[in-house]
Structures are given as C-alpha cells and as structure tokens.
C-alpha cells in the first residue's frame, strides 16, 4: 500500500509514476477521499467536545436546581449527529482503503519503461548454451518416454495442469529442494522456516495477492486460501510486528507446494510442467532497512544465481520493465534458464524489491533512532525446479 502522505503532497507525481505502469490516474480521487475522511474526523472530534461540554453543563444545572431538559435534548442530538458522522467516516474510510489496496507499487526511477516482456532489458548472460548434434526433446517428451512423468494419470486424479512424477525424477525433485535449502541456509545465511500452506485473507492482502488477484488463487472454505507462494507466509511472519535495527536484516527461506489457478494462462504452455496448478518451490525473503534494500536485492539475486551456476545451467538475468513487473514490486530481476528443447530462455526465478509497500499492508514497522518507519521486504520467488513461470 502506498503512503497516503504521498497523495497529500503531490497526487500528480503519483499519477505520473503509475502511468509508467499503464495505470489510470487515481491521485485526485485518493486525495479527495482522504480530505473528506479527515474533515469528518475533525467534525466528529468537535461534536464529541461539544457533547462533553454540554454533559458537564447538565451536572452543573442539576446542582443549581435548574431545568436540564434542553441540555439533555442537545446531548441526544449531538449523539445522533456523531453516529451519522461516524457512519459516514467508516464508509469513506472503507472506500479509501479499497482504492488504495488496488493501486500497485510505484516503480523506481531506474526501472525500464515498457509495455510487456518484450521491453525487458538483458543485464547479463552466464554459461554456454549446450549444443547437440540432434534436435533436443522437450522435458515432457523425455519424461514420458522414460516413464518418469505421467500426465494422463494426473489428469484422471486432478484434471489438467497436473503431473505425477515417478522413480528417479521424484527423487531428483526432492534432492533439488534439499540442495537449494542447504545452499541458502548453510552458505548464504537464510533461516529455514516451515509454514502453513493455508492462510487467511489478511495474509494475502498483506503481500498484495488480494483483493485484486483472487481469480488466480484457490479458496479453501470460508476463511482460508491455499498459498500461491511461500512469499505469503514468510513475509507475513513480521505482520503487525515492530522490529529493531538489531533484528535486521531478516533472511528466511522455505520449501513449500504452491497452488495457482493460472486463470490467465488459457492456451499457453498447455504441454508439460509449465504453468502447473501445483508445484514445489524454494522461496527466499529478506527484510531490511530502506538504506540497505538495493544492496540486499543484489545479494538475493546472487543467491538465486548460485543455484544455477552449481547445476551448470546456462542462464541470463533480465531487468523487468514497468509493464511486466508484479503488483507489489518497485524493481524486479528475472533469472531465465536456457531450455534446449524449446530453444529459448524461460523464467525460473523472480527477485523483487517491494519497498515499504507490503510492510504498510501488514503494519510491519522498524524502529531506528527513536523513529518508526516501515521495513523493506525483498523477496525472491526462487527456483521452482518444475521450471514454471511464476
């Protein structure tokens, strides 16, 4: 969530930044709602003060033996007035909150402008692409031929966009997860955390999936949702917490299944293990100070790159443009692995700086030099070994 003070100070600047993301102007509407709410709060305070003063007058009049009916009628009228003002304030506050929750984060000044992935900028390339004397097969062709992937059985069990892994491939998936966790915890200083796979709506609001992207999620009953990524649980570990400078940076990681409806993926990547409804993923989340956030993002990208370096997989790092970044991000670097069977790079890790956007939504703060400010979560949706874009 954006800082409301930004809209008070310069709503035009907010609109200009949002325009880089293709978002229609909202600054004037936010500023107007905020002004209306603050005016209502002032009126409520004035009515409360007047009511308190009138109530004191009733006591004084009674002691002096004077009639108090007019004063009691005035108190009743003020009470009714306050109830109306408070109802109006709640309605305006709800409208303002709904509007703010639907506004994406502002891109950093150095985030490339662009409409979609075609405008992303290549930062660096690592490793040599493998060359073959034959046409390399797709991963699903190899998996099915070797009897290690079964999409038909998965479809009978669960429908499309699921897979059953068998034998050595199932063991490889488990081994890759352990390898990534061991690397990040033993060498890069991340703490492993085991979190729930079901969360309340507030957790998804905190990280930005709700309310705008509910169609991409799986709901489980009235109160819970299946997590689309461990970003939700790891980042929300700091929800409604006040952190000290000594607490930072916080670096946590988790291996979890992830569940996504892929509502917007109709007709895309219909074969194989891309865009699955369920997949396993190792997540990295860092929480740090605003001053250290860019350096922490670079560090996080390096931690994710190290996995591919040790696996000997050629890859490139891309800086995402404003039109391709996620809702909560200010800046994003994607790591794309080379897939010989497709003769192209595909995203397998996305590392983003979110500023204080998620911290505000989660009411997570840090305390430094007697001042409170929001901490900066940095995250990497790191290395889904199903090679799914996420």
C-alpha positions in Angstrom: 0.0 0.0 0.0 1.3 3.4 -0.9 1.9 6.1 1.8 -1.2 8.3 1.9 1.1 11.3 2.6 2.4 11.0 -1.0 -1.1 11.7 -2.3 -1.5 14.6 0.0 1.8 16.2 -1.0 1.8 15.6 -4.8 -1.0 13.4 -6.3 0.1 14.4 -9.8 3.5 12.8 -9.2 1.8 9.6 -8.1 -0.3 9.6 -11.3 2.8 10.1 -13.4 4.6 7.2 -11.8 1.5 4.9 -12.2 1.2 6.0 -15.8 4.6 4.3 -16.4 2.8 1.0 -15.4 -0.2 1.7 -17.6 -2.5 2.6 -14.6 -5.1 5.3 -15.0 -4.9 8.4 -12.8 -6.1 7.9 -9.2 -4.3 10.7 -7.3 -7.2 13.2 -7.3 -9.7 10.6 -6.1 -7.5 9.4 -3.3 -6.7 12.9 -2.2 -10.4 13.8 -2.2 -11.4 10.8 -0.2 -8.6 11.4 2.2 -9.6 15.0 2.6 -13.2 14.1 3.1 -12.3 11.5 5.8 -10.0 13.9 7.7 -12.8 16.5 7.6 -15.3 14.0 9.0 -12.8 13.1 11.8 -12.5 16.8 12.7 -16.3 17.1 12.8 -16.5 14.0 15.0 -13.9 15.5 17.4 -15.8 18.8 17.5 -19.1 17.1 18.1 -17.5 15.0 20.8 -16.0 18.0 22.5 -19.4 19.8 22.3 -21.2 16.8 23.7 -18.7 16.5 26.6 -19.1 20.2 27.4 -22.9 20.0 27.3 -22.9 16.9 29.6 -20.8 18.9 32.1 -23.4 21.6 31.9 -26.2 19.1 32.8 -24.4 18.3 36.1 -23.9 21.9 36.9 -27.5 22.8 36.2 -28.7 20.0 38.4 -26.6 21.2 41.3 -28.1 24.6 40.8 -31.6 23.3 40.6 -32.2 24.5 37.0 -34.2 22.6 34.3 -31.9 20.4 32.3 -34.3 19.1 29.6 -32.9 21.4 26.9 -29.4 20.3 27.7 -30.4 16.7 27.6 -32.1 17.2 24.3 -28.9 18.8 23.0 -26.8 15.9 24.2 -29.1 13.4 22.4 -29.0 15.5 19.2 -25.2 15.6 19.4 -25.1 11.8 20.0 -27.3 11.3 16.9 -25.1 13.7 14.9 -22.0 11.8 15.9 -23.5 8.5 15.0 -24.2 9.8 11.5 -20.7 11.3 11.2 -19.1 8.1 12.3 -21.1 6.1 9.8 -20.1 8.5 7.1 -16.4 8.3 8.2 -16.5 4.5 8.1 -17.9 4.4 4.6 -15.4 6.9 3.3 -12.5 5.1 5.0 -13.7 1.7 3.5 -13.8 3.3 0.1 -10.4 4.8 0.5 -8.9 1.6 1.8 -10.4 -0.4 -1.1 -9.0 2.1 -3.6 -5.5 2.1 -2.0 -5.4 -1.7 -1.9 -6.0 -1.8 -5.6 -3.1 0.6 -6.5 0.2 -1.1 -7.5 3.6 -0.1 -6.2 5.5 2.7 -7.8 8.4 1.7 -10.0 11.9 3.0 -9.1 13.2 5.8 -11.3 15.7 3.4 -12.9 13.1 0.7 -13.7 12.9 0.5 -17.5 9.7 1.8 -19.1 7.8 -0.7 -21.2 4.5 -2.4 -22.0 5.3 -6.1 -21.6 8.1 -8.7 -21.5 9.3 -7.6 -25.0 10.6 -4.4 -23.3 12.6 -6.1 -20.6 16.3 -5.4 -20.5 19.0 -8.1 -20.5 21.5 -7.4 -17.7 24.0 -10.3 -18.1 24.3 -13.8 -19.5 26.1 -16.7 -17.8 27.3 -20.0 -19.2 27.4 -21.5 -22.6 24.3 -22.8 -24.2 24.6 -26.6 -24.8 24.9 -27.7 -28.4 23.6 -31.0 -29.8 24.1 -33.0 -33.0 20.3 -33.7 -32.9 17.1 -31.9 -32.1 16.8 -31.9 -28.3 13.5 -33.1 -27.0 11.2 -31.2 -24.6 11.2 -32.1 -20.9 7.8 -33.7 -21.1 8.8 -35.8 -24.1 11.8 -37.2 -22.2 9.8 -37.7 -19.0 7.0 -39.6 -20.7 9.4 -41.7 -22.8 11.3 -42.7 -19.7 8.2 -43.4 -17.7 9.1 -40.7 -15.2 6.2 -38.3 -15.9 2.5 -39.3 -16.2 0.1 -36.6 -17.2 -2.7 -38.9 -18.1 -2.9 -40.4 -14.5 -2.6 -36.9 -13.1 -5.5 -35.7 -15.3 -7.7 -38.6 -14.1 -6.8 -37.7 -10.5 -7.0 -33.9 -10.6 -7.6 -32.6 -14.1 -5.4 -30.6 -16.5 -2.1 -28.9 -15.5 -1.0 -31.5 -13.0 1.7 -34.2 -13.2 2.7 -37.4 -11.4 6.4 -37.8 -11.0 7.9 -41.3 -10.6 11.1 -43.0 -9.6 14.3 -41.2 -10.2 12.6 -38.0 -11.2 10.6 -37.9 -8.0 13.8 -38.4 -6.1 15.5 -35.7 -8.2 12.8 -33.2 -7.3 13.3 -34.0 -3.6 17.1 -33.8 -3.9 16.9 -30.4 -5.7 14.8 -29.0 -2.9 17.2 -30.2 -0.3 20.2 -28.9 -2.3 18.7 -25.4 -2.6 17.7 -25.2 1.1 21.1 -26.5 2.2 22.9 -23.9 0.0 20.8 -21.0 1.2 20.9 -21.9 4.9 24.5 -23.1 5.3 26.3 -20.7 2.9 24.0 -17.7 2.4 22.7 -17.2 5.9 19.0 -17.8 5.4 17.0 -19.4 8.2 14.7 -22.3 7.1 11.1 -22.0 8.2 8.3 -24.5 7.9 5.0 -22.5 7.5 1.3 -23.4 6.9 0.0 -24.0 3.4 -3.4 -22.4 4.3 -3.7 -18.7 5.1 -6.3 -16.2 6.0 -7.3 -13.4 3.6 -5.4 -10.8 5.6 -2.1 -12.6 4.8 -2.8 -12.4 1.1 -3.8 -8.8 1.4 -0.5 -8.1 3.1 1.6 -9.4 0.2 -0.7 -8.0 -2.5 -2.4 -11.0 -4.0 -5.8 -9.9 -2.5 -8.1 -8.2 -3.2 -7.1 -7.7 -6.9 -6.0 -11.2 -7.9 -8.5 -13.5 -6.2 -9.1 -15.3 -9.5 -5.5 -16.6 -9.5 -5.9 -18.3 -6.1 -7.6 -21.4 -4.7 -10.0 -20.8 -1.8 -10.4 -23.5 0.8 -13.6 -22.8 2.8 -14.8 -19.5 4.1 -11.7 -18.4 6.0 -8.6 -19.9 4.2 -6.8 -19.9 0.9 -4.1 -22.2 -0.4 -0.8 -20.4 -0.7 0.3 -19.4 -4.2 3.9 -19.0 -2.9 5.7 -19.1 0.4 6.3 -15.4 -0.1 2.9 -15.0 1.6 3.7 -16.9 4.8 7.4 -15.9 5.0 6.7 -12.1 4.6 3.8 -12.2 7.0 6.0 -13.6 9.7 6.6 -9.9 10.5 2.9 -8.9 10.3 2.0 -6.3 13.0 5.5 -6.5 14.4 7.8 -3.7 15.4 11.4 -4.6 14.6 14.5 -3.0 15.9 17.7 -2.2 13.9 19.3 -5.2 15.6 16.6 -7.5 14.1 17.6 -6.6 10.6 18.3 -8.0 8.1 15.9 -10.9 8.4 16.6 -13.7 5.9 14.2 -16.7 5.7 13.6 -19.5 3.3 11.0 -22.3 2.9 10.3 -25.2 0.6 6.5 -25.5 0.0 4.0 -26.6 -2.5 2.4 -23.7 -4.3 -1.2 -23.6 -5.7 -2.3 -21.4 -8.6 -5.4 -21.4 -10.7 -3.5 -20.0 -13.8 -6.7 -18.2 -14.7 -4.9 -16.0 -17.2 -2.9 -18.8 -18.9 -5.6 -20.3 -21.1 -4.0 -21.7 -24.3 -0.4 -21.0 -23.1 2.1 -23.8 -22.1 -0.6 -26.5 -22.3 2.0 -29.3 -22.6 4.5 -30.3 -19.9 5.2 -28.9 -16.4 5.0 -25.2 -17.1 2.1 -23.3 -15.5 1.1 -26.1 -13.2 -1.7 -25.7 -10.7 0.5 -27.3 -8.1 4.3 -27.2 -7.9 7.1 -27.1 -5.3 9.3 -24.0 -4.8 12.1 -22.7 -2.6 11.4 -19.1 -1.6 13.8 -16.5 -0.3 12.6 -13.5 1.7 14.7 -10.7 3.1 13.5 -7.8 5.3 15.9 -4.9 5.7 16.2 -1.2 6.1 15.4 1.2 3.3 19.1 2.2 3.1 20.2 -1.3 2.6 17.4 -2.5 0.4 19.1 -2.2 -3.1 22.2 -4.0 -1.9 20.0 -6.7 -0.4 18.2 -7.1 -3.7 21.5 -7.6 -5.5 22.6 -10.1 -2.8 19.4 -12.0 -3.2 19.8 -12.2 -7.0 23.3 -13.6 -6.5 22.0 -16.2 -4.0 19.5 -17.4 -6.6 22.1 -17.3 -9.4 24.4 -19.5 -7.4 22.0 -22.4 -7.7 22.1 -22.4 -11.5 25.9 -21.9 -11.5 26.4 -25.0 -9.4 24.0 -27.0 -11.5 25.8 -25.9 -14.7 22.7 -24.4 -16.3 23.1 -21.5 -18.7 21.0 -18.5 -17.8 20.5 -14.8 -18.2 19.4 -12.1 -15.8 16.7 -9.7 -17.1 15.6 -6.4 -15.6 11.8 -6.2 -15.9 10.1 -3.2 -17.4 7.3 -1.3 -15.7 4.6 -3.1 -17.7 5.9 -6.6 -16.8 6.6 -6.2 -13.0 4.4 -7.7 -10.4 1.8 -5.7 -8.5 3.9 -5.2 -5.3 7.3 -4.7 -6.9 9.3 -1.5 -7.4 12.1 -3.3 -9.2 12.4 -6.9 -10.5 15.2 -9.1 -11.9 14.2 -12.3 -13.5 16.6 -15.2 -13.9 15.8 -17.2 -17.1 17.3 -20.7 -17.7 18.1 -21.9 -21.1 15.8 -24.8 -22.2 17.3 -26.6 -25.2 14.1 -28.4 -26.0 12.3 -25.1 -26.5 15.4 -23.3 -27.9 14.7 -20.3 -25.6 15.2 -18.9 -22.1 12.4 -19.3 -19.6 11.9 -17.6 -16.2 12.7 -19.8 -13.2 13.3 -17.2 -10.6 12.0 -13.6 -10.0 13.7 -11.3 -7.5 11.8 -8.2 -6.4 12.3 -5.1 -4.2 8.9 -4.1 -2.7 10.0 -1.0 -0.7 7.6 -0.4 2.2 4.5 -1.4 0.1 3.9 -4.8 1.7 5.1 -3.6 5.1 2.3 -1.0 5.2 -0.3 -3.5 4.2 0.9 -5.8 7.0 1.6 -3.0 9.6 5.2 -4.1 10.0 7.5 -1.4 11.3 11.1 -0.9 12.3 12.4 1.4 15.0 15.6 3.3 14.5 16.9 6.4 16.3 13.6 6.8 18.1 11.7 7.0 14.8 9.3 4.4 13.4 9.4 3.6 9.8 8.3 0.7 7.6 10.7 -2.1 7.0 11.5 -3.1 3.4 10.7 -6.7 2.4 12.8 -8.1 -0.5 11.9 -11.4 -2.0 12.9 -14.0 -4.5 10.4 -16.4 -5.9 13.4 -18.6 -6.2 13.9 -21.5 -8.4 10.8 -23.6 -8.9 12.5 -26.7 -10.2 9.4 -27.5 -12.2 10.7 -24.6 -14.3 7.3 -22.9 -14.1 6.9 -19.2 -14.7 5.6 -17.5 -11.6 
